[in-house]
Amino acid sequence: FLIASNSDRSDAKLAKMTTVSELVRAAGYPFTHLKIDVEGHEEHVIAGGIDFIREFKPLIFLELHGQILRDSGRDPRVVTNLLADCGYRKYEWRGRSIDADEAAEMDVARLVCIPG
């Protein structure tokens, strides 16, 4: 499936959509790190891998697109709440600790999400 942007993009390609859980099953072992950069679709990625994330707690590099989420009527805190439900309560942004509310207020927060 292709999730199209709001503008014409010559670099857009059709790709099969999968979930984190399906990727882990296909690899045959759990990942230790997970990078999520999906331009406002973070909730869907986390939901598609929630069991894996909850059980194995990989280090997550998350680009949280708060402005895109707010512009589409969604709340970035849904993403941080999902992570909290999986045991993630520590966030780092540019080398310093921040809390989930601060991350959710940013236009784009490039975060390291740490379980514990």
Tab-separated table of C-alpha atoms in Angstrom:
chain	number	residue	atom	x	y	z
A	1	PHE	CA	0.000	0.000	0.000
A	2	LEU	CA	1.071	3.572	-0.486
A	3	ILE	CA	0.278	6.315	1.970
A	4	ALA	CA	0.440	9.396	-0.191
A	5	SER	CA	1.571	12.815	0.902
A	6	ASN	CA	-0.521	15.926	0.352
A	7	SER	CA	1.627	16.934	-2.610
A	8	ASP	CA	2.832	15.302	-5.797
A	9	ARG	CA	6.041	13.373	-5.186
A	10	SER	CA	8.117	11.873	-7.955
A	11	ASP	CA	9.979	9.762	-5.384
A	12	ALA	CA	6.867	7.971	-4.054
A	13	LYS	CA	6.945	4.217	-4.605
A	14	LEU	CA	4.376	1.499	-4.098
A	15	ALA	CA	5.449	-0.751	-1.228
A	16	LYS	CA	3.895	-3.678	0.601
A	17	MET	CA	2.690	-2.645	4.021
A	18	THR	CA	3.683	-4.863	6.919
A	19	THR	CA	3.808	-4.665	10.699
A	20	VAL	CA	6.710	-4.685	13.128
A	21	SER	CA	5.451	-8.000	14.465
A	22	GLU	CA	5.478	-9.503	10.950
A	23	LEU	CA	9.045	-8.231	10.383
A	24	VAL	CA	10.209	-9.845	13.628
A	25	ARG	CA	8.565	-13.152	12.680
A	26	ALA	CA	10.180	-13.037	9.226
A	27	ALA	CA	13.622	-12.262	10.705
A	28	GLY	CA	13.307	-15.108	13.196
A	29	TYR	CA	14.735	-13.120	16.100
A	30	PRO	CA	13.770	-9.973	18.021
A	31	PHE	CA	15.368	-6.665	17.117
A	32	THR	CA	17.251	-4.720	19.779
A	33	HIS	CA	16.638	-1.326	18.134
A	34	LEU	CA	13.706	0.087	16.205
A	35	LYS	CA	13.614	3.288	14.146
A	36	ILE	CA	10.220	4.824	13.462
A	37	ASP	CA	10.041	7.732	11.004
A	38	VAL	CA	6.659	7.600	9.304
A	39	GLU	CA	5.483	11.210	9.027
A	40	GLY	CA	2.498	11.170	11.380
A	41	HIS	CA	1.697	7.449	11.323
A	42	GLU	CA	3.676	6.579	14.463
A	43	GLU	CA	0.611	5.279	16.304
A	44	HIS	CA	-0.037	2.688	13.585
A	45	VAL	CA	3.537	1.394	13.621
A	46	ILE	CA	3.550	1.020	17.399
A	47	ALA	CA	0.108	-0.603	17.398
A	48	GLY	CA	1.309	-3.066	14.717
A	49	GLY	CA	4.213	-4.107	16.921
A	50	ILE	CA	2.746	-3.621	20.370
A	51	ASP	CA	3.222	-7.217	21.524
A	52	PHE	CA	6.855	-7.280	20.368
A	53	ILE	CA	7.585	-3.835	21.831
A	54	ARG	CA	5.942	-4.717	25.144
A	55	GLU	CA	7.815	-8.026	25.464
A	56	PHE	CA	11.291	-7.214	24.131
A	57	LYS	CA	11.493	-3.461	24.802
A	58	PRO	CA	13.888	-2.478	22.005
A	59	LEU	CA	15.581	0.897	22.106
A	60	ILE	CA	13.338	3.065	19.926
A	61	PHE	CA	14.485	5.961	17.782
A	62	LEU	CA	11.238	7.816	17.158
A	63	GLU	CA	10.539	10.820	15.012
A	64	LEU	CA	7.283	12.051	16.537
A	65	HIS	CA	5.527	14.409	14.115
A	66	GLY	CA	3.427	16.378	16.570
A	67	GLN	CA	2.461	19.138	14.153
A	68	ILE	CA	1.312	16.710	11.472
A	69	LEU	CA	-0.746	14.845	14.077
A	70	ARG	CA	-2.311	18.019	15.471
A	71	ASP	CA	-3.057	19.345	11.958
A	72	SER	CA	-4.952	16.132	11.214
A	73	GLY	CA	-6.957	16.363	14.449
A	74	ARG	CA	-4.956	13.737	16.320
A	75	ASP	CA	-3.090	13.997	19.611
A	76	PRO	CA	0.639	13.111	19.762
A	77	ARG	CA	0.074	11.949	23.347
A	78	VAL	CA	-1.666	8.870	21.950
A	79	VAL	CA	1.775	7.772	20.723
A	80	THR	CA	3.544	8.445	24.026
A	81	ASN	CA	0.678	6.796	25.919
A	82	LEU	CA	1.047	3.644	23.813
A	83	LEU	CA	4.758	3.616	24.581
A	84	ALA	CA	4.074	4.174	28.288
A	85	ASP	CA	1.752	1.153	28.220
A	86	CYS	CA	4.746	-0.839	26.908
A	87	GLY	CA	7.031	0.380	29.691
A	88	TYR	CA	8.671	3.402	28.016
A	89	ARG	CA	8.834	6.385	30.312
A	90	LYS	CA	12.226	7.889	29.493
A	91	TYR	CA	12.793	10.103	26.467
A	92	GLU	CA	15.921	11.847	25.272
A	93	TRP	CA	15.957	14.717	22.807
A	94	ARG	CA	19.272	16.153	21.656
A	95	GLY	CA	21.079	14.465	24.520
A	96	ARG	CA	18.821	15.631	27.330
A	97	SER	CA	15.952	13.987	29.157
A	98	ILE	CA	12.462	15.259	28.432
A	99	ASP	CA	9.041	14.021	29.460
A	100	ALA	CA	6.257	12.733	27.240
A	101	ASP	CA	4.254	15.968	27.446
A	102	GLU	CA	7.214	18.058	26.306
A	103	ALA	CA	7.836	15.673	23.407
A	104	ALA	CA	4.176	15.818	22.380
A	105	GLU	CA	4.250	19.634	22.265
A	106	MET	CA	7.094	19.773	19.726
A	107	ASP	CA	6.469	20.153	16.003
A	108	VAL	CA	8.934	17.309	15.316
A	109	ALA	CA	10.613	15.492	18.183
A	110	ARG	CA	13.499	13.204	17.298
A	111	LEU	CA	13.545	10.991	20.362
A	112	VAL	CA	15.386	8.105	21.874
A	113	CYS	CA	12.739	6.142	23.790
A	114	ILE	CA	14.160	4.105	26.637
A	115	PRO	CA	12.244	1.453	28.561
A	116	GLY	CA	12.218	1.623	32.336
